[in-house]
Backbone as JSON Lines, residues from 0, in Angstrom:
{"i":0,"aa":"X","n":[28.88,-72.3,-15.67],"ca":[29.34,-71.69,-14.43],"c":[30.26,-72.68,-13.72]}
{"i":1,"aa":"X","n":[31.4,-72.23,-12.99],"ca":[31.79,-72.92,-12.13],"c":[32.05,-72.69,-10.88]}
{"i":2,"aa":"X","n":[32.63,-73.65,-10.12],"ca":[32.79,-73.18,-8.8],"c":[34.05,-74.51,-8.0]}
{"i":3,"aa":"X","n":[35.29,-73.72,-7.5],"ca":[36.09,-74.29,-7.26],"c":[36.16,-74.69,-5.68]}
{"i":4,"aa":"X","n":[36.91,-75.43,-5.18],"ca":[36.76,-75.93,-3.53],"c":[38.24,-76.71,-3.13]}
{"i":5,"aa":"X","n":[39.01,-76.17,-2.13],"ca":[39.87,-76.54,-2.2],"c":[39.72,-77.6,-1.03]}
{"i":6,"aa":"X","n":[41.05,-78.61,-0.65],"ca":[40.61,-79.53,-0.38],"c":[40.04,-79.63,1.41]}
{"i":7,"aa":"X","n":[40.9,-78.74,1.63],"ca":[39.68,-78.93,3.61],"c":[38.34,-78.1,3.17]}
{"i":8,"aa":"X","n":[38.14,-77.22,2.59],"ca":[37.26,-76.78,2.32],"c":[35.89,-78.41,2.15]}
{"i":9,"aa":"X","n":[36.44,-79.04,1.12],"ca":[35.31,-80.28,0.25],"c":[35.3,-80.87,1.69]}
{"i":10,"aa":"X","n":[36.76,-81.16,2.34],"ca":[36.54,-82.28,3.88],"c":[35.22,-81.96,4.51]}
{"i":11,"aa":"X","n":[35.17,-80.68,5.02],"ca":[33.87,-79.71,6.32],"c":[33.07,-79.65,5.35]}
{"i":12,"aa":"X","n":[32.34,-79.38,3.55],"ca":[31.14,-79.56,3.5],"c":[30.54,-80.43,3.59]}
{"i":13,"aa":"X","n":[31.47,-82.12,3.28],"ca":[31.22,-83.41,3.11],"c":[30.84,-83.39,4.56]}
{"i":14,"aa":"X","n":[31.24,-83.05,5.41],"ca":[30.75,-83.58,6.56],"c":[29.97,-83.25,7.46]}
{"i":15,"aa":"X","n":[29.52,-81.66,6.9],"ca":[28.28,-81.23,6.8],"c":[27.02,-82.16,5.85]}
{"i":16,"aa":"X","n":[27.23,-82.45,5.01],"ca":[25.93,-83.15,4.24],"c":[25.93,-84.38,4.87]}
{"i":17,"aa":"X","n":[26.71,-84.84,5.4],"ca":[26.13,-86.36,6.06],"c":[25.5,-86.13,7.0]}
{"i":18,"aa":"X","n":[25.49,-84.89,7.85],"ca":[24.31,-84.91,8.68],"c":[23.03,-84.69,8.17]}
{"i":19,"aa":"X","n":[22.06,-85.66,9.47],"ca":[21.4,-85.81,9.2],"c":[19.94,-84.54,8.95]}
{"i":20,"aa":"X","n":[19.99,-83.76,9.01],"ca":[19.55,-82.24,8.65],"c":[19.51,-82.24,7.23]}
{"i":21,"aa":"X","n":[20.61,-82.32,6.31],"ca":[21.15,-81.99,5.55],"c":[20.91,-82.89,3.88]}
{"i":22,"aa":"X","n":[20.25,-84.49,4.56],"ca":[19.68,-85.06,3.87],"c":[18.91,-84.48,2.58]}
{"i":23,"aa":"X","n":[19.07,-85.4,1.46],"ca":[18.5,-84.21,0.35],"c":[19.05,-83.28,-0.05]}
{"i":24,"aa":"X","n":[20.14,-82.25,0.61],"ca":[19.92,-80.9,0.41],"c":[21.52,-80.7,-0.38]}
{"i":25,"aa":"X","n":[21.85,-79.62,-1.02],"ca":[23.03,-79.37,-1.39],"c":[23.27,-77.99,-0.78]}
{"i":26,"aa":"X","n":[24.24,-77.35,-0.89],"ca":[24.97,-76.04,-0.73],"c":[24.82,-75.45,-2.04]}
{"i":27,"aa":"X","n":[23.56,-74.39,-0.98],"ca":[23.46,-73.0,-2.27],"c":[24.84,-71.76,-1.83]}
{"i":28,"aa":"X","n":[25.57,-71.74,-2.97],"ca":[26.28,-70.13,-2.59],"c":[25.25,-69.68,-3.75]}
{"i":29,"aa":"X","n":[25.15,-67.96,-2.51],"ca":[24.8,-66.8,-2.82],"c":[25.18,-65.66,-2.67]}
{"i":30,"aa":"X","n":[24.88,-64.46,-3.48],"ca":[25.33,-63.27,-3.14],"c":[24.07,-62.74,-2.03]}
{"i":31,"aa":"X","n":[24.84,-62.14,-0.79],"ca":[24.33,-61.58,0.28],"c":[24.32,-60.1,0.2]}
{"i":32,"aa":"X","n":[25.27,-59.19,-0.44],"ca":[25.36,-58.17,-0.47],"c":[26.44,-57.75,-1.99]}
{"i":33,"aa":"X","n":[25.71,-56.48,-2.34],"ca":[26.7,-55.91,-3.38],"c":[26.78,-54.73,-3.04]}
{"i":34,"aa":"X","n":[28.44,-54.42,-3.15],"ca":[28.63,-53.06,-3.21],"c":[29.56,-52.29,-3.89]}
{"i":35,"aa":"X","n":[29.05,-51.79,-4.84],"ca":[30.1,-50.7,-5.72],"c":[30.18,-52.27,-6.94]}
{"i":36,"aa":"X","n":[31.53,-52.55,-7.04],"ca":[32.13,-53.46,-8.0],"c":[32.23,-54.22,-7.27]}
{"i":37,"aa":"X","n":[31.81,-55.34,-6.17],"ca":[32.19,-55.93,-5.47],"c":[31.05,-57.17,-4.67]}
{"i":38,"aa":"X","n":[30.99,-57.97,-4.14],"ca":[29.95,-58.62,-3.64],"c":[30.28,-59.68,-2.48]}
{"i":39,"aa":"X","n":[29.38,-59.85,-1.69],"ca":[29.69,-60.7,-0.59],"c":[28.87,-62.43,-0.52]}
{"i":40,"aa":"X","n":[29.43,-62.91,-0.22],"ca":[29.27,-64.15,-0.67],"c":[28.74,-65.34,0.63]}
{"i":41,"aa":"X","n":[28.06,-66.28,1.0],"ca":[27.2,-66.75,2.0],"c":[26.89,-68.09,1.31]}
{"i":42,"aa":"X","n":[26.92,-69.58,2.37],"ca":[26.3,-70.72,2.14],"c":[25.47,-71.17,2.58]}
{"i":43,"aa":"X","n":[24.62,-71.78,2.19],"ca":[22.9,-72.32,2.8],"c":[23.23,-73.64,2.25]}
{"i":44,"aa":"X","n":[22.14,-74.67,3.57],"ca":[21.74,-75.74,2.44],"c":[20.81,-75.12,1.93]}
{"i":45,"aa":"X","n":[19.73,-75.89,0.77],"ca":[18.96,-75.89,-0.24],"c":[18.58,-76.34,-0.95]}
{"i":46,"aa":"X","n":[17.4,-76.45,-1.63],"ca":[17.23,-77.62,-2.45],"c":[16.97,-76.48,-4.7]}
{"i":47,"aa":"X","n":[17.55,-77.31,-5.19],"ca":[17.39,-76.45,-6.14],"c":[16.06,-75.81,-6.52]}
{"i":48,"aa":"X","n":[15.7,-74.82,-7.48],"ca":[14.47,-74.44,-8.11],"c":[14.78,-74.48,-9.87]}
{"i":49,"aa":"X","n":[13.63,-74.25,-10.52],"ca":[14.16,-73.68,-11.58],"c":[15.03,-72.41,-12.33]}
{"i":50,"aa":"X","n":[15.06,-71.72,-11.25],"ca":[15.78,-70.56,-11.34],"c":[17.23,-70.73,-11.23]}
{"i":51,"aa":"X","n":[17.56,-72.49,-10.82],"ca":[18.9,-72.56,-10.53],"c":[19.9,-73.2,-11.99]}
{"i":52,"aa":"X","n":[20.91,-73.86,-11.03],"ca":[21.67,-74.28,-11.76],"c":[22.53,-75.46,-10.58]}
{"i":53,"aa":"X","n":[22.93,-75.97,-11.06],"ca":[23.92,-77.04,-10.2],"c":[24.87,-77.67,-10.97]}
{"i":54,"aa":"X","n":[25.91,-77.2,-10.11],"ca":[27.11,-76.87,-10.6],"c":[27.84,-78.14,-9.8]}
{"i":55,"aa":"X","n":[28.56,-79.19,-10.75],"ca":[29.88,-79.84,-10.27],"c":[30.76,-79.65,-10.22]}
{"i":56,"aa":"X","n":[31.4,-80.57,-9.28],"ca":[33.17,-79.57,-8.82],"c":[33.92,-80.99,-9.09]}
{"i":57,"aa":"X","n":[35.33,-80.84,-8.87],"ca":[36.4,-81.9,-8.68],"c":[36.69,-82.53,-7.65]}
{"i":58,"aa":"X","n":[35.6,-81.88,-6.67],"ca":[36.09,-82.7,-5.42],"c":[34.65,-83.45,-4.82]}
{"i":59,"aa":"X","n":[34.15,-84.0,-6.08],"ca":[32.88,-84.86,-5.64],"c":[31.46,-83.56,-4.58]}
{"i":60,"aa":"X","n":[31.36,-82.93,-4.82],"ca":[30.06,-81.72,-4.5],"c":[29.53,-81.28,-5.6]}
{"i":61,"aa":"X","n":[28.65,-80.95,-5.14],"ca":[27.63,-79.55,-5.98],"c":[26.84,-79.05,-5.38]}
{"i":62,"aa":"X","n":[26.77,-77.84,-6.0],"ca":[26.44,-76.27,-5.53],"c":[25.57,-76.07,-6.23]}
{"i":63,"aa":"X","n":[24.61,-75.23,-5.86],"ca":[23.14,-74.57,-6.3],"c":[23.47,-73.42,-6.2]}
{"i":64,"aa":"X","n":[24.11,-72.38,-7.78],"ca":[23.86,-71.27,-7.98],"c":[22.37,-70.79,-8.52]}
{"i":65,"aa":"X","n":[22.27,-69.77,-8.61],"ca":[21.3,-68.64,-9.57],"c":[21.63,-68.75,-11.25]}
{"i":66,"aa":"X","n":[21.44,-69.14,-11.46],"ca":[21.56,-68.56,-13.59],"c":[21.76,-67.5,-13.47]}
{"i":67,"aa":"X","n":[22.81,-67.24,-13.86],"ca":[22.68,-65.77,-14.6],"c":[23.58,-64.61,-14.02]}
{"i":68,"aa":"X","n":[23.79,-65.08,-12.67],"ca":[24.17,-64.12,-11.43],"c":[25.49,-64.41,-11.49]}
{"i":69,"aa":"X","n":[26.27,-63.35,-12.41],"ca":[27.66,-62.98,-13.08],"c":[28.67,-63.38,-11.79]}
{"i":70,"aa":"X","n":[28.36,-62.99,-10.43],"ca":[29.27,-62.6,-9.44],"c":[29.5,-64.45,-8.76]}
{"i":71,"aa":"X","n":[28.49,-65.16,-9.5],"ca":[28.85,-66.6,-9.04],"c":[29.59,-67.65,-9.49]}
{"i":72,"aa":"X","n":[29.94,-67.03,-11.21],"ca":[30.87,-67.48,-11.98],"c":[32.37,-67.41,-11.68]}
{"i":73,"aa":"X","n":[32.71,-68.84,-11.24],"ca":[33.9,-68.74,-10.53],"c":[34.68,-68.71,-9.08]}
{"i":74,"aa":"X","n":[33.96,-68.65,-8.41],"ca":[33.35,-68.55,-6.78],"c":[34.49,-69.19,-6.36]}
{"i":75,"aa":"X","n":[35.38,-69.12,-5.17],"ca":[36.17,-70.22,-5.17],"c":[35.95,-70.59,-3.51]}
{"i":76,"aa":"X","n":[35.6,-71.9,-2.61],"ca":[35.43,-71.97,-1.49],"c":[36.87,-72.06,-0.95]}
{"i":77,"aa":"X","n":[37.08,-71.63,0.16],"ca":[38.05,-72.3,0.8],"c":[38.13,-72.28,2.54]}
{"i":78,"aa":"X","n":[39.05,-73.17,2.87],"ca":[39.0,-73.19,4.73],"c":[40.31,-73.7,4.78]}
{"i":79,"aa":"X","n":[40.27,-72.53,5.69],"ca":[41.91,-72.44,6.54],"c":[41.43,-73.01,7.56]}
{"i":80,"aa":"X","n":[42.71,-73.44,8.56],"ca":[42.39,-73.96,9.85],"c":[44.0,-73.29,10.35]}
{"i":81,"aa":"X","n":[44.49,-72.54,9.76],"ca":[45.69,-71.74,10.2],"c":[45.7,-70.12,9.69]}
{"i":82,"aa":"X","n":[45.87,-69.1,10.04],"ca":[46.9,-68.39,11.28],"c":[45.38,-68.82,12.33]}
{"i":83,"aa":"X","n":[43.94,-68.84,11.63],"ca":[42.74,-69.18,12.88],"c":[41.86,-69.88,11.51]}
{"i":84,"aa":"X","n":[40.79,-70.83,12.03],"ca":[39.72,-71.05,11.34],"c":[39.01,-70.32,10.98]}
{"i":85,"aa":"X","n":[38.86,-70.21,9.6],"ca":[37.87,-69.66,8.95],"c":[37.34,-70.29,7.47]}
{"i":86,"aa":"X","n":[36.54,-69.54,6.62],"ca":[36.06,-70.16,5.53],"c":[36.27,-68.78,4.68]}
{"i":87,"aa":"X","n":[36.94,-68.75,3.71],"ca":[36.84,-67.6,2.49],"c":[36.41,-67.83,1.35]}
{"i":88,"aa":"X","n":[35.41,-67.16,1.26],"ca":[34.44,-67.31,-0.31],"c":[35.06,-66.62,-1.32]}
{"i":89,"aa":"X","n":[36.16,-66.59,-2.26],"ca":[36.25,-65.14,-3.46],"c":[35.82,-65.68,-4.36]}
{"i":90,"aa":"X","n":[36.05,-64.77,-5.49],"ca":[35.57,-64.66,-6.82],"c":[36.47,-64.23,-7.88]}
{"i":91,"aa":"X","n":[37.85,-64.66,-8.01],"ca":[39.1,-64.06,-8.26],"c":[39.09,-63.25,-9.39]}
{"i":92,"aa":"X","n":[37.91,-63.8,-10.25],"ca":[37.31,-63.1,-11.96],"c":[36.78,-61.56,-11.76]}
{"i":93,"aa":"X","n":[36.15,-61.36,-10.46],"ca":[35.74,-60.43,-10.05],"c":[36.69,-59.79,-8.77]}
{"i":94,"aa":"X","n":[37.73,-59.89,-8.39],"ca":[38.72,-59.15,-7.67],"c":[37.46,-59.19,-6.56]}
{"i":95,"aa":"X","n":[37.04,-60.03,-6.1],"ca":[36.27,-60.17,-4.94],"c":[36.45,-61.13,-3.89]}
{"i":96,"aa":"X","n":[36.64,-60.42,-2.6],"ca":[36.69,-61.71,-1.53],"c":[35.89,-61.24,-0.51]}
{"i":97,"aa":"X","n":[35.18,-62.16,0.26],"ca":[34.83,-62.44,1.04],"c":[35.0,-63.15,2.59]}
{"i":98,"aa":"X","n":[35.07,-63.21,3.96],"ca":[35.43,-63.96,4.91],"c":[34.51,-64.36,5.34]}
{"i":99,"aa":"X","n":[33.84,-65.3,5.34],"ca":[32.58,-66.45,5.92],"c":[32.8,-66.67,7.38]}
């Protein structure tokens, strides 16, 4: 499985995990909702289970998917801070996006 993160995106999680809350924990993406051909996408910290998987990226993170859970293969994070701040989760394999 993978999961891509572009680069302000990696800046704001990195600087989410240094707090101190966050100790221990990684960023689970999950699916929050499915509908039709399509799915919505959500970040937690978390700590893995066996049910997971942890997934490395290129920009020094990892992510705690699900095994198995087709709609996470490929996931791509990202954060704008222009036309407004936001965070967009897609899934480009699956013609799926999301706005966080």
């Amino acid at each position: 499985m993978k999961v891509k993160v572009n680069k302000n995106a990696a800046k704001e999680l990195k600087k989410m995990l240094a707090q101190e809350e966050a100790q221990g924990k990684l960023f689970r993406i999950y699916v929050s909702s499915v509908h039709g051909d399509h799915a919505h996408y959500d970040l937690m910290l978390d700590t893995p289970t066996e049910k997971d998987e942890v997934v490395h990226t290129d920009k020094d993170l990892d992510f705690i998917l699900e095994k198995g859970e087709e709609y996470l293969d490929n996931v791509w994070i990202q954060y704008f801070q222009l036309p407004k701040e936001e965070w967009v989760i897609t899934n480009p394999s699956k013609g799926v996006h999301h706005h966080h």
